[in-house]
mmCIF file of N, CA and C in Angstrom:
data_model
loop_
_atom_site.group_PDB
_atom_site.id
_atom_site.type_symbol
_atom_site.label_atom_id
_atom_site.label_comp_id
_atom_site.label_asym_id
_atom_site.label_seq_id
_atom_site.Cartn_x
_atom_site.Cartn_y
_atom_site.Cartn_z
ATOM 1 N N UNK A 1 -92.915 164.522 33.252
ATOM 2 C CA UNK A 1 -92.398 163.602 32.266
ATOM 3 C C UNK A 1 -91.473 162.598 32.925
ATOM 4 N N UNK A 2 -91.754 161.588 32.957
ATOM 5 C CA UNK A 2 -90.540 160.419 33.118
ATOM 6 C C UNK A 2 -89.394 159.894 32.159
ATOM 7 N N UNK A 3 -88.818 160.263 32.738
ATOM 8 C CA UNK A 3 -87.057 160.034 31.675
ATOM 9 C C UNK A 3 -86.891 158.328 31.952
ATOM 10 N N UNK A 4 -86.913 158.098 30.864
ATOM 11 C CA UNK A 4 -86.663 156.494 30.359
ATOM 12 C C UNK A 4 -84.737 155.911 30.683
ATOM 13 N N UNK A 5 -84.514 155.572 30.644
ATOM 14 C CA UNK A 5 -83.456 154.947 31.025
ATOM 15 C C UNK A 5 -83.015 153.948 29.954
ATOM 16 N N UNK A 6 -81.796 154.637 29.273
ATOM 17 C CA UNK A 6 -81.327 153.503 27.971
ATOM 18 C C UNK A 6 -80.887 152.161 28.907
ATOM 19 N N UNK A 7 -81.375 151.138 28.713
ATOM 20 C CA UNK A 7 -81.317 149.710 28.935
ATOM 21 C C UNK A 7 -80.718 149.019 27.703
ATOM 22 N N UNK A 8 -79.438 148.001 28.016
ATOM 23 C CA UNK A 8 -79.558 147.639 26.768
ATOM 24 C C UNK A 8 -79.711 146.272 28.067
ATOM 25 N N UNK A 9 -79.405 144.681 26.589
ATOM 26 C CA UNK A 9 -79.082 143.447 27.629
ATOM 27 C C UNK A 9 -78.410 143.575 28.653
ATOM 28 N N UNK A 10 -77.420 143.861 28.882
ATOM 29 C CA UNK A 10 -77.036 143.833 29.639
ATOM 30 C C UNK A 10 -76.531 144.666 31.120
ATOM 31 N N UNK A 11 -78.379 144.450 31.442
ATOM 32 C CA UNK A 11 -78.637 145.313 32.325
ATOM 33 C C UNK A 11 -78.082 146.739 32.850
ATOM 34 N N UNK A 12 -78.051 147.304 31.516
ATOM 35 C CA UNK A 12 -77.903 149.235 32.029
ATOM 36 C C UNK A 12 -76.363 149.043 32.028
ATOM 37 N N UNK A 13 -75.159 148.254 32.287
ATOM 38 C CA UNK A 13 -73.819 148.644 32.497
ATOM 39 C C UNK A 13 -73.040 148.799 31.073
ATOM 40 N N UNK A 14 -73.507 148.352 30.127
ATOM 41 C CA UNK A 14 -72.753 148.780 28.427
ATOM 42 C C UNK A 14 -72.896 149.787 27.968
ATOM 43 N N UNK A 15 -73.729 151.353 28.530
ATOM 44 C CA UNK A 15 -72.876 152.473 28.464
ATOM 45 C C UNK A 15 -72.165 152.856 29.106
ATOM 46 N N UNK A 16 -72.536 152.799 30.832
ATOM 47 C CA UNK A 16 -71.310 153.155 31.103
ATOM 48 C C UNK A 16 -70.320 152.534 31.489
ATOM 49 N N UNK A 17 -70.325 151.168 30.824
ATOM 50 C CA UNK A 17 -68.899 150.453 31.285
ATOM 51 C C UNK A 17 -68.013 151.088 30.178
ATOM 52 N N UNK A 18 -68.659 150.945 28.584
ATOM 53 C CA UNK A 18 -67.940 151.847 27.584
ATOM 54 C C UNK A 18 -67.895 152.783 27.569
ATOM 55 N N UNK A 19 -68.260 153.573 28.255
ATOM 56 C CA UNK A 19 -67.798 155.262 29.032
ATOM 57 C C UNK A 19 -66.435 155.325 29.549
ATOM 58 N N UNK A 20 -66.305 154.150 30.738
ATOM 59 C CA UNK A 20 -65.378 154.299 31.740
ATOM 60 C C UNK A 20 -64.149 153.438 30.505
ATOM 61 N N UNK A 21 -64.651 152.618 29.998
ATOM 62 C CA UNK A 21 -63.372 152.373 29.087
ATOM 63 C C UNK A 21 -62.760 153.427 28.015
ATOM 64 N N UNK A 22 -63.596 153.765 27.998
ATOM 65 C CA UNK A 22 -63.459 155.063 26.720
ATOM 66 C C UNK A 22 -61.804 155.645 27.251
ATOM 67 N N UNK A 23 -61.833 155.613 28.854
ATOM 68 C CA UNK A 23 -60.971 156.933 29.599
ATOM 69 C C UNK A 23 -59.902 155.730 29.982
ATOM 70 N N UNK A 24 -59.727 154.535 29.208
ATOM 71 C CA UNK A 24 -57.914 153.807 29.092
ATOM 72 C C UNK A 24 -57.548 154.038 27.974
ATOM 73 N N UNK A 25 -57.974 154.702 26.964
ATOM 74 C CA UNK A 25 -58.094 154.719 25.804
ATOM 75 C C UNK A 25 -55.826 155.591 25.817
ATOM 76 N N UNK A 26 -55.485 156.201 26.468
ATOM 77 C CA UNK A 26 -54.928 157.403 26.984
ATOM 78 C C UNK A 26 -53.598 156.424 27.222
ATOM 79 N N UNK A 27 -54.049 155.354 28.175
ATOM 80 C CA UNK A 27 -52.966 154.678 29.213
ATOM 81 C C UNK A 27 -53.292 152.929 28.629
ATOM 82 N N UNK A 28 -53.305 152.955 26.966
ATOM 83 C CA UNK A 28 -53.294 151.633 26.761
ATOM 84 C C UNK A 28 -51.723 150.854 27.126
ATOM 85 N N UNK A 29 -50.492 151.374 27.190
ATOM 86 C CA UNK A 29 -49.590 150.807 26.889
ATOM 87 C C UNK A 29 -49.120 150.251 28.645
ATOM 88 N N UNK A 30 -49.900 151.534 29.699
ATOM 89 C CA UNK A 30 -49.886 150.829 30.736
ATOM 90 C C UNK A 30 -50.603 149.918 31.521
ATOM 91 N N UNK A 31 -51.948 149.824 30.623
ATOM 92 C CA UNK A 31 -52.683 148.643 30.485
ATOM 93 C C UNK A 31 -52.836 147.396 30.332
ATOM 94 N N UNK A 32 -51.506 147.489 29.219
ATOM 95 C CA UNK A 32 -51.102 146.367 28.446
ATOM 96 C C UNK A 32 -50.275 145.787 29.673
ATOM 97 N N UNK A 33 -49.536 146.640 29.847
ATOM 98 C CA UNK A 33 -47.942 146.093 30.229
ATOM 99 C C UNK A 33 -48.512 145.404 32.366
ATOM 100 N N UNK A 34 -49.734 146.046 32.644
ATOM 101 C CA UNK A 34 -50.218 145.574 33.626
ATOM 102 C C UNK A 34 -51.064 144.071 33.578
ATOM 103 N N UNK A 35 -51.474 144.036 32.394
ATOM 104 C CA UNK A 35 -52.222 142.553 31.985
ATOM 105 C C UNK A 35 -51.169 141.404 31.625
ATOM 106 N N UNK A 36 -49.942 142.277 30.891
ATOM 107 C CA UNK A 36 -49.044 141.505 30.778
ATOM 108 C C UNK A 36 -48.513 140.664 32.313
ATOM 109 N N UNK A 37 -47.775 142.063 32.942
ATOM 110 C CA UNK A 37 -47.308 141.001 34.272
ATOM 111 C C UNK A 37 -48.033 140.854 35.231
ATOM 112 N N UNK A 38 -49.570 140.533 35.284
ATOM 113 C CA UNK A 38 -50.491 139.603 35.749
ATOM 114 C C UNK A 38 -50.346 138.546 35.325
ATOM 115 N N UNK A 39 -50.228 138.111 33.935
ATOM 116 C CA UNK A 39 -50.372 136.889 33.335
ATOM 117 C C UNK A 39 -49.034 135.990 33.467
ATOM 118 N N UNK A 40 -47.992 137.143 33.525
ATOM 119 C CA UNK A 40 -46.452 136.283 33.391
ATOM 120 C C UNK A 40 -46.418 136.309 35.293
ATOM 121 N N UNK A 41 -46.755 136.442 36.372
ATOM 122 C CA UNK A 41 -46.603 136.236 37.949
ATOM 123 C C UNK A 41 -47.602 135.106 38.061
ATOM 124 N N UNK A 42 -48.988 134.915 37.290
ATOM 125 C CA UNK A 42 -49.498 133.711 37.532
ATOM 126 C C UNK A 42 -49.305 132.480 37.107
ATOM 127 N N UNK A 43 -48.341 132.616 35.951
ATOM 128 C CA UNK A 43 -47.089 131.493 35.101
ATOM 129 C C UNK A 43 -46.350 131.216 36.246
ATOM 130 N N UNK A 44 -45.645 132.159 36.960
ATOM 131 C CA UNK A 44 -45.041 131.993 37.761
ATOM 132 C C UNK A 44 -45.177 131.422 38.730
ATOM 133 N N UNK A 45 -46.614 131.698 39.405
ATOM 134 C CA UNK A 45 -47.086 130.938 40.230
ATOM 135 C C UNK A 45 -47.451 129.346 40.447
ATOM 136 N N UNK A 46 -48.281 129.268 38.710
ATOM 137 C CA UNK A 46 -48.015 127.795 38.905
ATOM 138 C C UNK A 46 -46.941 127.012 38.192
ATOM 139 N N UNK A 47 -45.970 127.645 38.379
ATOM 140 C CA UNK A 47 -44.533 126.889 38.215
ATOM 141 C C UNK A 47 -44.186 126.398 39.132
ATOM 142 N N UNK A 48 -44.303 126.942 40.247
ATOM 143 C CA UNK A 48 -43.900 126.538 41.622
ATOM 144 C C UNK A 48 -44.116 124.863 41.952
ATOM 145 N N UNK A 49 -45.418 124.477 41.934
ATOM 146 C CA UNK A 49 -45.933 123.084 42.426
ATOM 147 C C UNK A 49 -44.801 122.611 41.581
ATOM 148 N N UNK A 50 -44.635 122.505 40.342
ATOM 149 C CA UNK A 50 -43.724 121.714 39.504
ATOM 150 C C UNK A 50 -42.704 121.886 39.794
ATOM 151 N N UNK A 51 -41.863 122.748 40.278
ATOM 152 C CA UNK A 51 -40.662 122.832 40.820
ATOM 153 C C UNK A 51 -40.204 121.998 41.702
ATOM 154 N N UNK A 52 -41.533 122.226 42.462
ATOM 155 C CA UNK A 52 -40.948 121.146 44.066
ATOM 156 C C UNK A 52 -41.854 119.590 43.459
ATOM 157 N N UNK A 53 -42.367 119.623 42.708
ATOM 158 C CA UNK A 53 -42.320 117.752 41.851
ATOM 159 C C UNK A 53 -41.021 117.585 41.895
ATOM 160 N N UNK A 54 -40.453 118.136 40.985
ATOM 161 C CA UNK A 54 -38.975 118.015 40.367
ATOM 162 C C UNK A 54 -38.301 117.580 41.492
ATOM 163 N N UNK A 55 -38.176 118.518 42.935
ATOM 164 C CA UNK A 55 -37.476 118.758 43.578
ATOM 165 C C UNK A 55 -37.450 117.629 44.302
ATOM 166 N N UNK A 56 -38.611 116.640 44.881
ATOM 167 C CA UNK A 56 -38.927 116.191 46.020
ATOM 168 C C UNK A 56 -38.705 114.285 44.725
ATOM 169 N N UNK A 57 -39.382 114.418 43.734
ATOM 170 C CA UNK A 57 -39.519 112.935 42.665
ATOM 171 C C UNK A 57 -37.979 112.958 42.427
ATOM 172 N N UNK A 58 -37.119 113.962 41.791
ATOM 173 C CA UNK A 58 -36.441 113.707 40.521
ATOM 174 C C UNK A 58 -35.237 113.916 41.804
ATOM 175 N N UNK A 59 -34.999 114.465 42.876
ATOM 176 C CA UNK A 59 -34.004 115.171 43.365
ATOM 177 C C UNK A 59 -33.975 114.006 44.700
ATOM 178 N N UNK A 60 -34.849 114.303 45.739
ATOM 179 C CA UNK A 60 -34.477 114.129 47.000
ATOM 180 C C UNK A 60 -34.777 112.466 46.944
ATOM 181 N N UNK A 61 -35.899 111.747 46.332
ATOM 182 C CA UNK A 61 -35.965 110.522 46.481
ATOM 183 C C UNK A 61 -34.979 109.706 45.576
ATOM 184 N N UNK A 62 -34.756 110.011 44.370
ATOM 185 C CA UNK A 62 -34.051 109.805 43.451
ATOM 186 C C UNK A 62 -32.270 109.635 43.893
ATOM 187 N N UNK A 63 -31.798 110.409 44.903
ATOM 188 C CA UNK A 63 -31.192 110.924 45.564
ATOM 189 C C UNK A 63 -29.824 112.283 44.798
ATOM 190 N N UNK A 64 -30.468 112.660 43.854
ATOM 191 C CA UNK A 64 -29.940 113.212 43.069
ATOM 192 C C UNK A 64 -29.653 115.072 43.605
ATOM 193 N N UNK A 65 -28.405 114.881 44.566
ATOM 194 C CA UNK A 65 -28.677 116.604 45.293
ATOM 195 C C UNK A 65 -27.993 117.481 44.522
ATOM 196 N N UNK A 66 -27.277 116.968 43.213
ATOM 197 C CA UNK A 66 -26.761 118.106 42.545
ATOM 198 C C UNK A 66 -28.491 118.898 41.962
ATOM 199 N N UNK A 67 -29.403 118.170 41.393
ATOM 200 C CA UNK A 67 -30.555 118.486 40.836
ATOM 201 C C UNK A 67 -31.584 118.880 41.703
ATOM 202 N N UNK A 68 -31.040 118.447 43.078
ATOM 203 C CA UNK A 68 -32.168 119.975 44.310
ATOM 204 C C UNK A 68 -31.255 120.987 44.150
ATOM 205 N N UNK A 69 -30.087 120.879 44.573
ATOM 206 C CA UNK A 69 -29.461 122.538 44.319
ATOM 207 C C UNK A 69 -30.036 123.148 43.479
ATOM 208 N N UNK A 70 -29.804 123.062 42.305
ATOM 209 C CA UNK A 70 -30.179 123.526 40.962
ATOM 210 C C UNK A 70 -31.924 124.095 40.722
ATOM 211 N N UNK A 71 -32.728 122.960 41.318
ATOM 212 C CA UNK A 71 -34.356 123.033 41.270
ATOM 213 C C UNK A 71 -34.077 124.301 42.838
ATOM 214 N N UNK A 72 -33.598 124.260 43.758
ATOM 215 C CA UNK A 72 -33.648 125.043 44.920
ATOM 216 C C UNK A 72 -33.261 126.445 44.610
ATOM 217 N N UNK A 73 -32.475 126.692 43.792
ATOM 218 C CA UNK A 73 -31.656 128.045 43.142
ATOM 219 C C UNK A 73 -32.830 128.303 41.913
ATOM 220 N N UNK A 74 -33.544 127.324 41.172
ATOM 221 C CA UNK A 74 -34.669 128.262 40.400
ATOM 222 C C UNK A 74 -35.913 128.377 41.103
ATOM 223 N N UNK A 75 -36.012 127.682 42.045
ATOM 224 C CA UNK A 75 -37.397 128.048 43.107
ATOM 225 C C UNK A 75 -36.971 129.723 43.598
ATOM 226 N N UNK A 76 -35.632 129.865 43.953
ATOM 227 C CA UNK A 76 -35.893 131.398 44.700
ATOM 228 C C UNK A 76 -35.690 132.505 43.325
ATOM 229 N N UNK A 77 -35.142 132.277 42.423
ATOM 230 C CA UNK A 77 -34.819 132.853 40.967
ATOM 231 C C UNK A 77 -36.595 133.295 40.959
ATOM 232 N N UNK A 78 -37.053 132.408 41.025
ATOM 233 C CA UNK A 78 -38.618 132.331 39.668
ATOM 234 C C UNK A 78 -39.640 133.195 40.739
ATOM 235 N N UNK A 79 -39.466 133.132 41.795
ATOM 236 C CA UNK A 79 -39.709 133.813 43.486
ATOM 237 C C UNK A 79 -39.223 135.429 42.985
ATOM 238 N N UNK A 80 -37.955 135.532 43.054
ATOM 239 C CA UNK A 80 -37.317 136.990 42.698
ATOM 240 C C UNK A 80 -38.350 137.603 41.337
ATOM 241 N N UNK A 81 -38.216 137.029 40.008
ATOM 242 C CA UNK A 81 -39.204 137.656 39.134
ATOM 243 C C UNK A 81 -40.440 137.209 38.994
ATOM 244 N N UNK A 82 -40.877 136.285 39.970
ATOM 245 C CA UNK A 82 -42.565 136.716 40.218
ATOM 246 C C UNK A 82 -43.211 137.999 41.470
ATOM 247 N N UNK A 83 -41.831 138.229 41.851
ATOM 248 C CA UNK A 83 -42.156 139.119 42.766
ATOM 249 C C UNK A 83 -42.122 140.482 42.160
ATOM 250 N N UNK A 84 -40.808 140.840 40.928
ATOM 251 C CA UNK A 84 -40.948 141.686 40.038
ATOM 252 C C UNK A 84 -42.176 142.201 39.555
ATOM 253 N N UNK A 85 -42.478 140.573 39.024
ATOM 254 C CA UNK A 85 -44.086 140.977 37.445
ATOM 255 C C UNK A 85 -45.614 141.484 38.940
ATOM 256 N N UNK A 86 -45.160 141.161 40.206
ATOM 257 C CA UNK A 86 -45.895 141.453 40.978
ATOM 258 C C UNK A 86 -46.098 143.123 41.225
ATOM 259 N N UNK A 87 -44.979 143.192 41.476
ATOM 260 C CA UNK A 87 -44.772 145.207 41.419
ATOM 261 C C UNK A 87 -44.945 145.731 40.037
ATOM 262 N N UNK A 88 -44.617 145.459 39.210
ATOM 263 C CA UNK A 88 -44.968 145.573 37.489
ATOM 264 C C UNK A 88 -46.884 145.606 37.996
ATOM 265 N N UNK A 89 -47.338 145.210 37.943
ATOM 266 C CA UNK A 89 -48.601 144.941 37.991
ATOM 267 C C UNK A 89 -49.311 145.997 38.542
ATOM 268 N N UNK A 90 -49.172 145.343 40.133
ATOM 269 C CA UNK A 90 -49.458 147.010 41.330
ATOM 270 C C UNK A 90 -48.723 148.359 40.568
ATOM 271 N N UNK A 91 -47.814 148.536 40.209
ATOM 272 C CA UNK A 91 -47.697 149.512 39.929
ATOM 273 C C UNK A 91 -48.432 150.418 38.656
ATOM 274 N N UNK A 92 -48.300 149.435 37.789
ATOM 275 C CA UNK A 92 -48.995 149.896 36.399
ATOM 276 C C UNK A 92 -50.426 150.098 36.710
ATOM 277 N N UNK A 93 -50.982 149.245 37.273
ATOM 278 C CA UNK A 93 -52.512 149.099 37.496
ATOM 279 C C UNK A 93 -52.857 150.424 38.411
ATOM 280 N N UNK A 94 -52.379 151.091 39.725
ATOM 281 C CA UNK A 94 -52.159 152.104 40.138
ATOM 282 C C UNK A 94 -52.012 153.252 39.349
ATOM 283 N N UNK A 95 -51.110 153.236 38.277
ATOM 284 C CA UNK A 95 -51.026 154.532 37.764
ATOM 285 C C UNK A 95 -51.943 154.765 36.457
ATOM 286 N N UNK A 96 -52.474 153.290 36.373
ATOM 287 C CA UNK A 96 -54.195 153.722 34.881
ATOM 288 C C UNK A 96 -54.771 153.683 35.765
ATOM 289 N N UNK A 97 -55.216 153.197 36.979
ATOM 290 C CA UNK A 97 -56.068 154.265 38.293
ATOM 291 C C UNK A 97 -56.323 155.467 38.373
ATOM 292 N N UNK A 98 -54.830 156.136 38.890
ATOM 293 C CA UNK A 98 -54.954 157.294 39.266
ATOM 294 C C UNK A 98 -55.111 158.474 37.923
ATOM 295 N N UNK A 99 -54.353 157.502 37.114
ATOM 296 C CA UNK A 99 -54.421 158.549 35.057
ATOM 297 C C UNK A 99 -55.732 158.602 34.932
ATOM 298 N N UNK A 100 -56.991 157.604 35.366
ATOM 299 C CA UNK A 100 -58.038 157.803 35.044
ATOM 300 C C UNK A 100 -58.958 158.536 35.874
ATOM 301 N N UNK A 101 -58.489 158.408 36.760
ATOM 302 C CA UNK A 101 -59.316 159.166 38.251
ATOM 303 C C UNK A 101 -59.285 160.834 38.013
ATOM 304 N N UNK A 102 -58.263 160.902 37.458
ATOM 305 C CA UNK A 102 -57.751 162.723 37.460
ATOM 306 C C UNK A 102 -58.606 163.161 36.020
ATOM 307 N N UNK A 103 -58.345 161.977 35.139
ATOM 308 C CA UNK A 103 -58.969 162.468 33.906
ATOM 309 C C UNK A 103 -60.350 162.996 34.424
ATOM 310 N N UNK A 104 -61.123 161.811 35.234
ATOM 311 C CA UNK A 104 -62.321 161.926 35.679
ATOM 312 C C UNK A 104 -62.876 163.080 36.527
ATOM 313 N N UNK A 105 -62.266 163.862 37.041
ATOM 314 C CA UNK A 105 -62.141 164.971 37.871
ATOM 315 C C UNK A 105 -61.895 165.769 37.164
ATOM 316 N N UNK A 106 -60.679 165.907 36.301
ATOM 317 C CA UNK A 106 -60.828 167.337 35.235
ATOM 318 C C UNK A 106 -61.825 167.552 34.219
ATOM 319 N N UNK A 107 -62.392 166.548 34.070
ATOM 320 C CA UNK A 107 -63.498 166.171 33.362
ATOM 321 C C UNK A 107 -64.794 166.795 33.534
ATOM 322 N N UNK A 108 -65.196 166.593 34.788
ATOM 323 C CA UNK A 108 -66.264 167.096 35.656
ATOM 324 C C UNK A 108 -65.965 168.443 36.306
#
């Protein structure tokens, strides 16, 4: 007998991608909070170019150095908590990894 293979559109992976999702079901809040500071470090990221607009238009040509200080002190500020939402991230994302990996093993 040949065993058929549930196919749906999208080529064979929509059971078991909704399998493997099934098992965040557990670790939504560290899910969340990992999508979260992905999204708030890549804010962060492109804040940067605009910073040094500010810095280089409004500050250094302008000749305005109270307003590089100021743009220079939130360039390393916005640096410090994008580096935060960076470990926020790795970390959370690591531990619905490993929460799911073990599930997956006690499982089996």
């Amino acid at each position: 007998m040949k065993r058929e293979r549930n196919r749906s559109r999208g080529g064979g992976l929509s059971n078991p991608l909704l399998r493997g999702l099934r098992y965040l079901g557990r670790y939504r809040l560290a899910t969340g909070g990992a999508y979260l500071s992905l999204l708030l470090s890549t804010l962060g990221t492109l804040l940067i170019p605009l910073l040094f607009e500010a810095l280089i238009d409004d500050g250094i040509y302008a000749g305005n150095y109270d307003l590089v200080i100021r743009v220079a002190v939130g360039l390393v500020v916005l640096s410090m908590v994008r580096g935060l939402f960076d470990f926020a991230q790795g970390y959370l994302s690591e531990r619905v990894s490993q929460g799911v990996a073990f599930d997956l093993r006690n499982e089996l």
